[in-house]
Coordinates of C-alpha atoms in Angstrom, one line a residue:
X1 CA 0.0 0.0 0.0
X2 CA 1.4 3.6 -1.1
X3 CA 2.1 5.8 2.3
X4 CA 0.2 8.9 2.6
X5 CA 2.1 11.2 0.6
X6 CA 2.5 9.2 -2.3
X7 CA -1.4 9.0 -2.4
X8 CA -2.4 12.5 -1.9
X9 CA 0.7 14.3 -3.7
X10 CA 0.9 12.6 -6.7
X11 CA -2.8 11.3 -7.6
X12 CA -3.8 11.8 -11.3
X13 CA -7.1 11.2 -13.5
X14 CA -6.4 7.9 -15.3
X15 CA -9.0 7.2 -18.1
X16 CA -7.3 4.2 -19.7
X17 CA -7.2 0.7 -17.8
X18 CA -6.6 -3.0 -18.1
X19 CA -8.7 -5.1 -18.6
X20 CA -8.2 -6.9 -15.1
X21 CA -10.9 -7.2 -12.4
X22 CA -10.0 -5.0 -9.1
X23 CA -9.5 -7.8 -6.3
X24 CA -12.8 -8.2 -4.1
X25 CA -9.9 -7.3 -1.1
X26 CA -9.2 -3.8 -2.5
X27 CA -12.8 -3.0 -3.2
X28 CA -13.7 -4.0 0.2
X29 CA -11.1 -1.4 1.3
X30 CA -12.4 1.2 -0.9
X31 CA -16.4 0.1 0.7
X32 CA -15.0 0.7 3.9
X33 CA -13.2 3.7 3.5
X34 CA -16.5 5.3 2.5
X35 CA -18.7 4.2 4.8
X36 CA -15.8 5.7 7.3
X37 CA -15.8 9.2 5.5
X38 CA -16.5 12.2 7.7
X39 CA -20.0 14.0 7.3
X40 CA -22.1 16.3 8.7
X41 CA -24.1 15.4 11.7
X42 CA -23.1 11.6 11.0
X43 CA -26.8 11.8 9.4
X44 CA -24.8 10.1 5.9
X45 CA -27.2 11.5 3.8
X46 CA -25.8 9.5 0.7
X47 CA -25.3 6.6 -0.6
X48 CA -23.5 4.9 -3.9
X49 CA -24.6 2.6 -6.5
X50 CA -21.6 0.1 -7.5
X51 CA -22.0 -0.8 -11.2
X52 CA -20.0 -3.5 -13.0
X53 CA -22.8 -4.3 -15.8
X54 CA -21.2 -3.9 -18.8
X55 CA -24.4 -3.3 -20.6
X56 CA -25.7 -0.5 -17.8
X57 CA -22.2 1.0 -18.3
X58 CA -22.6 1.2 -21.7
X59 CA -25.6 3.1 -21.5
X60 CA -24.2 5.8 -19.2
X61 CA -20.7 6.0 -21.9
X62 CA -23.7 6.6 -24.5
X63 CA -24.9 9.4 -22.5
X64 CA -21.5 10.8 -21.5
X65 CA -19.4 10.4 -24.1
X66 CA -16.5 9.2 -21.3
X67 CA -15.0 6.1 -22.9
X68 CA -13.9 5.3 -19.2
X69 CA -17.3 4.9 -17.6
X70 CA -17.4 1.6 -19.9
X71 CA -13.4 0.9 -20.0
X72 CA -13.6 0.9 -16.2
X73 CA -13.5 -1.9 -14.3
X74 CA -15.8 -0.7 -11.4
X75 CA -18.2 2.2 -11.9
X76 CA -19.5 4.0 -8.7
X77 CA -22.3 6.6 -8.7
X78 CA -22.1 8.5 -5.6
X79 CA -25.8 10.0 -4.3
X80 CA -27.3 12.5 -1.9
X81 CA -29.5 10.0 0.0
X82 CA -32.7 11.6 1.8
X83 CA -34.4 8.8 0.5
X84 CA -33.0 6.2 3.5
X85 CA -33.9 8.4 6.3
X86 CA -36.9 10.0 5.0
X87 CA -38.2 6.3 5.2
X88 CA -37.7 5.3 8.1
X89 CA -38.6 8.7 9.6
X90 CA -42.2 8.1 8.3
X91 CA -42.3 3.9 9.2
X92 CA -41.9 5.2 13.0
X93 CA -44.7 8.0 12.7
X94 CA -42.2 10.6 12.8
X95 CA -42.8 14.3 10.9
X96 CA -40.8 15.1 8.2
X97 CA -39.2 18.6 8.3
X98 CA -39.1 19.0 4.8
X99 CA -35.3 19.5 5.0
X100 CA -35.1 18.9 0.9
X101 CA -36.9 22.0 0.3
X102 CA -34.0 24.1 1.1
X103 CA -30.6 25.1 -0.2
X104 CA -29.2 23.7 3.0
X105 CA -30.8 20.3 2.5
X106 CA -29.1 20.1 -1.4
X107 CA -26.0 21.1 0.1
X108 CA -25.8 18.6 3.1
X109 CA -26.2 15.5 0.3
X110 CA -24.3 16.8 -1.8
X111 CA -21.0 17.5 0.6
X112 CA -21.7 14.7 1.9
X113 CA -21.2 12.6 -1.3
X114 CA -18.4 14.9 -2.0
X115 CA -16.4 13.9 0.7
X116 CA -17.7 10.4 -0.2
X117 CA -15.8 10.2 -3.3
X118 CA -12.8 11.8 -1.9
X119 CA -12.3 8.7 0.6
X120 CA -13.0 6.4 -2.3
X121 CA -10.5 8.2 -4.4
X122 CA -7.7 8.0 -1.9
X123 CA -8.5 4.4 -0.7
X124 CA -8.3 3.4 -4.7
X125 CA -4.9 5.6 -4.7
X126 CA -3.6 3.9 -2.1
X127 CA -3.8 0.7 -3.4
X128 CA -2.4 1.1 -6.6
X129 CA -5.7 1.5 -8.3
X130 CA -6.5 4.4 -11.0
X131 CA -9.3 6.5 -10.3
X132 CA -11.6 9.5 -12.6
X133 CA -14.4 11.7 -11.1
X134 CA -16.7 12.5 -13.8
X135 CA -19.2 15.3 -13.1
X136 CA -20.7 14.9 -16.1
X137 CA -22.6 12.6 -15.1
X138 CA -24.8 14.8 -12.9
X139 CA -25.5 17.4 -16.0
X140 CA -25.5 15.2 -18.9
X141 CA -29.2 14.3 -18.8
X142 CA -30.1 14.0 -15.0
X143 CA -33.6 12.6 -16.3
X144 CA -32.1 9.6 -18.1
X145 CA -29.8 9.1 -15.9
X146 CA -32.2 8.9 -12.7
X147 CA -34.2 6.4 -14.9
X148 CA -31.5 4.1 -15.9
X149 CA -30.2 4.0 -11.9
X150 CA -34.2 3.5 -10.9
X151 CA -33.7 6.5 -8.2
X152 CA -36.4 6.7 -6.6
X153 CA -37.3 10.4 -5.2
X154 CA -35.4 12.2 -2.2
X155 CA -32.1 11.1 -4.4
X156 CA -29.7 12.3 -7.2
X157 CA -26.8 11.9 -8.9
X158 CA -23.9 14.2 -7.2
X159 CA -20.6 12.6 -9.3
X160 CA -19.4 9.3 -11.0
X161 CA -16.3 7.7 -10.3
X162 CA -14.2 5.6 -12.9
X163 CA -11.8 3.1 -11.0
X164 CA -9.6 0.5 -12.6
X165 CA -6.1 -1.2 -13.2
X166 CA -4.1 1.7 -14.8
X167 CA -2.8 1.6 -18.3
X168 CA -1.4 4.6 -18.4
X169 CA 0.3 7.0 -15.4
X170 CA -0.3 10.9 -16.8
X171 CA 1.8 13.7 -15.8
X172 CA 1.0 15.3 -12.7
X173 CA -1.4 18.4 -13.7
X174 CA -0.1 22.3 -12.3
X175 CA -2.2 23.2 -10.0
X176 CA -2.6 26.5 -8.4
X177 CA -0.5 28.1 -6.4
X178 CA -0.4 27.7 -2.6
X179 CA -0.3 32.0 -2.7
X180 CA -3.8 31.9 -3.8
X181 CA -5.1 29.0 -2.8
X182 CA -4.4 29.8 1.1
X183 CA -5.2 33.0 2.6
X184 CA -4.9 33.6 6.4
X185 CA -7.8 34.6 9.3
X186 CA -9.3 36.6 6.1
X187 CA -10.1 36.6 2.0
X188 CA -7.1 37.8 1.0
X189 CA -8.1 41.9 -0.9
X190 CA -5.0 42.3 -2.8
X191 CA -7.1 41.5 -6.4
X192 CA -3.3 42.7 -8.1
X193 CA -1.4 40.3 -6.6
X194 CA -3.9 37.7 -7.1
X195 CA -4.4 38.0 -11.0
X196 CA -0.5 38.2 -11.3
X197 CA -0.5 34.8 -9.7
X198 CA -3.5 33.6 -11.2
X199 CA -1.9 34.5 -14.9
X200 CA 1.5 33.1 -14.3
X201 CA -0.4 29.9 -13.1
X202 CA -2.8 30.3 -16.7
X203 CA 0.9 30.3 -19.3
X204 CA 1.7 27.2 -16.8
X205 CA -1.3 25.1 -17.6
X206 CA -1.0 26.0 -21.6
X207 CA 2.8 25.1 -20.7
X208 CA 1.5 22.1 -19.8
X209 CA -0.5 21.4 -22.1
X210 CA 1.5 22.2 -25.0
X211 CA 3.9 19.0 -23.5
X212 CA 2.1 16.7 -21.7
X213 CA 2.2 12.6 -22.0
X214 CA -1.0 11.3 -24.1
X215 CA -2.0 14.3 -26.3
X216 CA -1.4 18.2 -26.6
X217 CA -3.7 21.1 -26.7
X218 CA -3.5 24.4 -26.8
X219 CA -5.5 25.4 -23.8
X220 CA -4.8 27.7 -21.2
X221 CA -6.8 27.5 -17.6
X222 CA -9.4 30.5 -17.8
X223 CA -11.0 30.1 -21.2
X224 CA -11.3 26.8 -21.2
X225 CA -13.0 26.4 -17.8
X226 CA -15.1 28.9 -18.8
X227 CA -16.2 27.0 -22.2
X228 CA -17.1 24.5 -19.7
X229 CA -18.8 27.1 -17.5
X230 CA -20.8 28.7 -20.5
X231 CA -22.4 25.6 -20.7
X232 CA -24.3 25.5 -17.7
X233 CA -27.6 27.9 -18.0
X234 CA -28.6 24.4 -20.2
X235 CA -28.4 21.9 -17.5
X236 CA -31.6 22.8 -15.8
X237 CA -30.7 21.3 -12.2
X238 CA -33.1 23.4 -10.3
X239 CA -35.7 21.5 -12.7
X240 CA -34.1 18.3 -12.5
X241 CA -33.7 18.7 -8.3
X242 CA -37.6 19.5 -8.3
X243 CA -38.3 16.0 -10.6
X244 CA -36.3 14.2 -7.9
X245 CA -38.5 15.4 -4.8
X246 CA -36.6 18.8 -3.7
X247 CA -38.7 21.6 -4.1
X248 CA -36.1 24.0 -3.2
X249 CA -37.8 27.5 -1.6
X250 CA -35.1 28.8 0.6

């Protein structure tokens, strides 16, 4: 098993992997390290769907367009979960206080998940295992993808998570610096500083880009995460939230 460093410092997004099954050992590690993952109140409002059906994955590739949901060895599907609680709540006559109609309630599944995945993430790491978040999976077409997973309402999808044998072992990405990243007792106010960081970390990434293992691009860091951000007045999430049984007000 890697040590701690290794694992956190230099993880990377692998999106190629061998064709191998993932011993049931390491993904009983993995299972355990997320049912162990910190989260608010300890009231675990997720859960995660574990998908090695080919055909099912095949279906969500489809969707995506991510060749590694189907390349994967084991796909997982991490949830907020009011569904579980809500349930029981109501079998023991117990009112519900309508915690999925507000902001807070989205947000407390939705860290939770988060944090979640991180743990699965760094279990997978840790054992030698290749991991890739795919967030796409939320926006793609949340309908669809509610109906292939059969969730039933009080749930929906917060990230996918590719994890596999690795084929490949991609350069470590620049990330940005620790100067902005990491301010102290306050939000740091010195905006000049913070663009002058912020652009010599932008000529890094198309740096990096321009030289990295596995294909070259010409992208900086600002456009292109906001391409990706002018995309998202289509994903209609409040809409897709609403479908799912939060009828966010406040």
């Amino acid at each position: 098993m890697l040590d701690v460093k290794t694992t956190l410092l230099e993880r990377t997004s692998v999106r190629r992997y061998e064709r191998e099954a993932i011993p049931e050992d390491k993904m009983e590690f993995i299972r355990e390290a997320i049912r162990n993952c910190p989260n608010s109140y300890n009231a675990q409002q997720y859960s995660v769907i574990e998908i090695d059906d080919q055909e099912l994955k095949e279906k969500l590739y489809e969707l995506t367009g991510q060749k590694q949901i189907k390349t994967c060895n084991k796909f997982l599907v991490f949830l907020s979960d009011f569904n579980q609680i809500k349930a029981l709540a109501e079998h023991k006559g117990l009112s519900w206080p309508a915690v999925t109609d507000t902001m807070d309630g989205v947000l407390l599944g939705t860290i939770d998940a988060s944090l979640a995945m991180m743990s699965a993430v760094v279990a997978a790491q840790a054992v030698g295992l290749g991991t890739n978040c795919i967030g796409y999976l939320r926006t793609v077409d949340p309908a669809k993808v509610a109906e292939l997973l059969k969730l039933p309402q009080d749930v929906f999808v917060v990230c996918g998570l590719a994890i596999g044998v690795p084929r490949e072992h991609p350069d470590l990405k620049p990330k940005k610096p620790a100067s902005v990243v990491f301010s102290r007792n306050e939000y740091q106010q010195d905006r000049a500083k913070m663009i002058e960081e912020l652009e010599k970390y932008d000529a890094e990434v198309k740096e990096y880009n321009a030289h990295r293992s596995g294909g070259t691009t010409s992208n900086d860091w600002v456009e292109h995460i906001l391409g990706y951000y002018s995309h998202v007045p289509e994903y209609r999430i409040l809409q897709y939230l609403k479908d799912q049984g939060y009828n966010v007000q406040r």
